[in-house]
CSV table of C-alpha atoms in Angstrom, one decimal:
chain,number,residue,atom,x,y,z
A,122,MET,CA,49.8,11.4,35.4
A,123,ASN,CA,47.4,12.0,32.6
A,124,LYS,CA,45.4,8.9,33.2
A,125,LEU,CA,45.1,9.7,37.0
A,126,LEU,CA,43.8,13.2,36.1
A,127,VAL,CA,41.3,11.8,33.7
A,128,ILE,CA,39.9,9.2,36.3
A,129,PHE,CA,39.7,12.1,38.9
A,130,LEU,CA,37.7,14.3,36.5
A,131,GLN,CA,35.4,11.4,35.6
A,132,ILE,CA,34.7,10.7,39.3
A,133,ILE,CA,33.9,14.4,40.1
A,134,ILE,CA,31.7,14.7,37.0
A,135,LEU,CA,29.8,11.6,37.8
A,136,SER,CA,29.3,12.4,41.3
A,137,LEU,CA,27.6,15.7,40.7
A,138,PRO,CA,23.9,15.6,41.5
A,139,VAL,CA,21.7,15.3,38.4
A,140,MET,CA,19.1,18.1,38.4
A,141,ALA,CA,16.0,16.7,36.8
A,142,ALA,CA,13.2,19.2,35.9
A,143,GLU,CA,9.5,18.4,36.1
A,144,LEU,CA,8.1,16.8,33.0
A,145,ALA,CA,6.4,19.3,30.7
A,146,VAL,CA,2.7,18.8,30.1
A,147,ASP,CA,1.1,19.6,26.7
A,148,ASP,CA,-2.4,21.2,27.4
A,149,PHE,CA,-3.1,21.8,23.7
A,150,PRO,CA,-4.5,18.4,22.7
A,151,ALA,CA,-6.9,18.3,25.7
A,152,GLY,CA,-8.2,21.8,25.0
A,153,TRP,CA,-8.5,21.2,21.2
A,154,TYR,CA,-10.5,17.9,21.4
A,155,LYS,CA,-12.7,19.1,24.1
A,156,ASP,CA,-15.5,20.6,21.9
A,157,LYS,CA,-15.0,18.3,19.0
A,158,ASP,CA,-17.4,15.3,18.3
A,159,ILE,CA,-15.1,12.5,17.4
A,160,LYS,CA,-16.6,9.2,16.3
A,161,TYR,CA,-14.5,6.1,17.3
A,162,ILE,CA,-14.8,3.0,15.3
A,163,GLU,CA,-16.2,0.1,17.2
A,164,PRO,CA,-15.0,-3.4,16.6
A,165,HIS,CA,-17.3,-6.1,15.4
A,166,LEU,CA,-17.5,-8.1,18.6
A,167,GLU,CA,-19.7,-10.9,17.4
A,168,TYR,CA,-17.3,-11.9,14.7
A,169,ASP,CA,-15.0,-14.9,15.2
A,170,TYR,CA,-11.7,-13.5,14.0
A,171,SER,CA,-10.0,-16.8,14.1
A,172,SER,CA,-12.1,-18.1,11.2
A,173,VAL,CA,-10.3,-17.8,7.8
A,174,LYS,CA,-13.0,-19.7,5.8
A,175,ARG,CA,-12.8,-18.0,2.4
A,176,GLU,CA,-13.1,-18.6,-1.3
A,177,LYS,CA,-10.7,-17.3,-3.8
A,178,ILE,CA,-12.2,-15.7,-6.9
A,179,TRP,CA,-9.9,-15.0,-10.0
A,180,LEU,CA,-10.7,-11.8,-11.9
A,181,THR,CA,-9.4,-10.4,-15.1
A,182,PRO,CA,-9.9,-7.0,-16.8
A,183,VAL,CA,-12.3,-6.8,-19.7
A,184,GLU,CA,-10.2,-4.1,-21.5
A,185,LYS,CA,-6.7,-2.6,-21.3
A,186,TYR,CA,-6.0,0.1,-18.7
A,187,SER,CA,-2.7,1.9,-18.6
A,188,THR,CA,-1.3,4.8,-16.6
A,189,PRO,CA,-0.6,7.2,-19.7
A,190,HIS,CA,-4.1,6.9,-21.0
A,191,ASN,CA,-6.6,8.7,-18.8
A,192,VAL,CA,-6.4,6.7,-15.6
A,193,TYR,CA,-7.4,8.5,-12.4
A,194,ASP,CA,-8.0,7.8,-8.7
A,195,GLY,CA,-11.6,6.6,-8.2
A,196,MET,CA,-12.0,5.5,-11.7
A,197,PRO,CA,-14.5,2.6,-12.2
A,198,ILE,CA,-13.2,-0.3,-14.1
A,199,LYS,CA,-14.8,-3.4,-15.6
A,200,LEU,CA,-13.5,-6.9,-14.6
A,201,GLN,CA,-15.0,-10.3,-15.1
A,202,VAL,CA,-14.7,-13.7,-13.2
A,203,LYS,CA,-12.0,-15.7,-14.8
A,204,LYS,CA,-12.9,-19.2,-13.5
A,205,ASN,CA,-16.1,-20.8,-12.2
A,206,VAL,CA,-16.3,-20.7,-8.4
A,207,ARG,CA,-18.7,-22.3,-5.9
A,208,ILE,CA,-19.5,-20.1,-3.0
A,209,GLY,CA,-21.8,-22.0,-0.6
A,210,ARG,CA,-24.7,-23.3,-2.8
A,211,ASN,CA,-24.3,-20.6,-5.5
A,212,LEU,CA,-22.2,-21.0,-8.7
A,213,LEU,CA,-20.3,-17.8,-9.7
A,214,LYS,CA,-19.9,-18.5,-13.4
A,215,ARG,CA,-17.0,-17.6,-15.7
A,216,GLY,CA,-17.5,-14.3,-17.4
A,217,THR,CA,-19.7,-12.7,-14.7
A,218,PRO,CA,-19.3,-8.9,-14.8
A,219,VAL,CA,-17.5,-7.3,-11.8
A,220,ASN,CA,-17.2,-3.6,-10.9
A,221,ALA,CA,-14.0,-2.3,-9.3
A,222,ILE,CA,-12.4,0.9,-8.6
A,223,ILE,CA,-8.9,2.2,-9.1
A,224,GLU,CA,-8.1,3.4,-5.5
A,225,LEU,CA,-4.7,4.8,-6.3
A,226,TYR,CA,-2.4,5.3,-9.3
A,227,THR,CA,1.0,6.9,-9.6
A,228,THR,CA,2.8,8.0,-12.7
A,229,ASN,CA,6.2,6.9,-13.6
A,230,GLY,CA,9.0,9.1,-12.5
A,231,MET,CA,12.6,10.0,-13.2
A,232,THR,CA,15.5,7.8,-12.2
A,233,GLY,CA,13.5,4.6,-13.2
A,234,ILE,CA,10.7,4.9,-10.7
A,235,PRO,CA,7.7,2.7,-12.1
A,236,ALA,CA,4.1,3.7,-12.4
A,237,THR,CA,1.5,1.8,-10.3
A,238,ILE,CA,-2.2,1.0,-10.5
A,239,THR,CA,-3.9,-0.2,-7.3
A,240,ILE,CA,-7.3,-1.9,-7.5
A,241,GLY,CA,-9.8,-2.2,-4.7
A,242,ARG,CA,-13.4,-2.0,-3.7
A,243,VAL,CA,-14.7,-4.9,-5.9
A,244,GLU,CA,-18.5,-5.4,-6.3
A,245,ILE,CA,-19.7,-8.8,-7.5
A,246,PRO,CA,-23.5,-9.1,-8.2
A,247,GLY,CA,-25.2,-11.5,-5.9
A,248,LEU,CA,-22.4,-11.4,-3.2
A,249,ASP,CA,-22.1,-9.1,-0.2
A,250,SER,CA,-19.5,-6.6,-1.1
A,251,ASP,CA,-18.5,-6.2,2.6
A,252,LYS,CA,-17.3,-9.8,2.6
A,253,ILE,CA,-15.0,-9.4,-0.6
A,254,TYR,CA,-11.4,-8.5,0.0
A,255,CYS,CA,-9.3,-7.4,-3.0
A,256,TYR,CA,-6.2,-5.4,-3.1
A,257,TYR,CA,-4.1,-5.7,-6.2
A,258,VAL,CA,-1.1,-3.5,-7.2
A,259,LYS,CA,0.1,-3.6,-10.9
A,260,GLU,CA,3.6,-2.0,-11.3
A,261,GLY,CA,5.5,-1.0,-14.4
A,262,GLN,CA,9.1,-1.9,-15.1
A,263,ASN,CA,11.4,-0.9,-12.2
A,264,ARG,CA,14.5,0.5,-13.8
A,265,THR,CA,16.1,1.9,-10.6
A,266,VAL,CA,17.9,-1.4,-10.1
A,267,TRP,CA,20.3,-0.6,-12.9
A,268,ILE,CA,20.0,3.2,-13.1
A,269,LEU,CA,21.3,3.9,-9.6
A,270,PRO,CA,24.4,1.8,-9.8
A,271,LEU,CA,25.1,3.3,-13.2
A,272,LYS,CA,24.6,6.8,-11.9
A,273,TRP,CA,27.0,6.3,-9.0
A,274,ALA,CA,29.5,4.7,-11.2
A,275,LEU,CA,29.4,7.7,-13.6
A,276,THR,CA,29.7,10.4,-10.8
A,277,TRP,CA,33.4,10.6,-11.1
A,278,LEU,CA,33.0,12.3,-14.6
A,279,PRO,CA,31.4,15.7,-14.0
A,280,PHE,CA,27.7,15.8,-14.8
A,281,VAL,CA,27.6,12.5,-16.6
A,282,GLY,CA,25.8,10.7,-13.9
A,283,SER,CA,23.1,13.3,-13.8
A,284,PHE,CA,21.9,12.3,-17.3
A,285,THR,CA,20.7,9.0,-15.8
A,286,ASN,CA,18.1,11.0,-13.9
A,287,LEU,CA,16.3,11.5,-17.3
A,288,ILE,CA,15.5,7.8,-17.7
A,289,LYS,CA,11.9,7.2,-16.6
A,290,GLY,CA,10.4,4.1,-15.2
A,291,GLY,CA,7.9,1.8,-17.0
A,292,GLN,CA,4.1,2.3,-17.3
A,293,ALA,CA,1.7,0.1,-15.4
A,294,VAL,CA,-0.7,-1.7,-17.7
A,295,LEU,CA,-3.7,-3.9,-16.8
A,296,LYS,CA,-4.3,-6.4,-19.5
A,297,PRO,CA,-7.0,-8.9,-20.1
A,298,ALA,CA,-4.4,-11.6,-19.4
A,299,ASP,CA,-3.7,-10.4,-15.9
A,300,ASP,CA,-4.9,-12.6,-12.9
A,301,ILE,CA,-6.4,-10.5,-10.0
A,302,PRO,CA,-7.1,-12.5,-6.9
A,303,ALA,CA,-10.1,-11.6,-4.7
A,304,TYR,CA,-11.3,-13.4,-1.6
A,305,TYR,CA,-14.8,-13.9,-0.3
A,306,TYR,CA,-15.0,-14.4,3.4
A,307,TYR,CA,-18.1,-16.5,4.4
A,308,GLU,CA,-18.3,-15.4,8.1
A,309,TRP,CA,-17.3,-11.8,8.0
């Protein structure tokens, strides 16, 4: 009897007409953008985006940079070309000075989160800086891989797992031995 009652209620509920309301229209964006001068980025239509003709340039820091020692966003740093590279008819010699900028850095955090240094906006003398692509991220030691399992393993003891939160991640250090790849696109 219960099955028959459940089926009967389902039929009644599903056969009720569904009352749909008209969709709400948000007028705020249209009114807010009306008096604003918004510049849209136009794509470069003459460029052949299928071309991937590029040359790899290996860079290396001239001195040591690390996150606990006065590193900040937008900080200019000195790099140099690590290996000779032929770009077209020009030869980019080893030891050529290169200017770069630290676009972003993060400090190390609790529970083993590592510090990072992100390098971008590379300028090499004699080359068009708009055709150079360089994005390099250096991380410190990531200790979350062993801290989080240890923390959860110790949670059965009151407050013991919380002490693992005090362990910090490693510092990010750029050394002269590091290899930083940069790409020069010929037809950009």
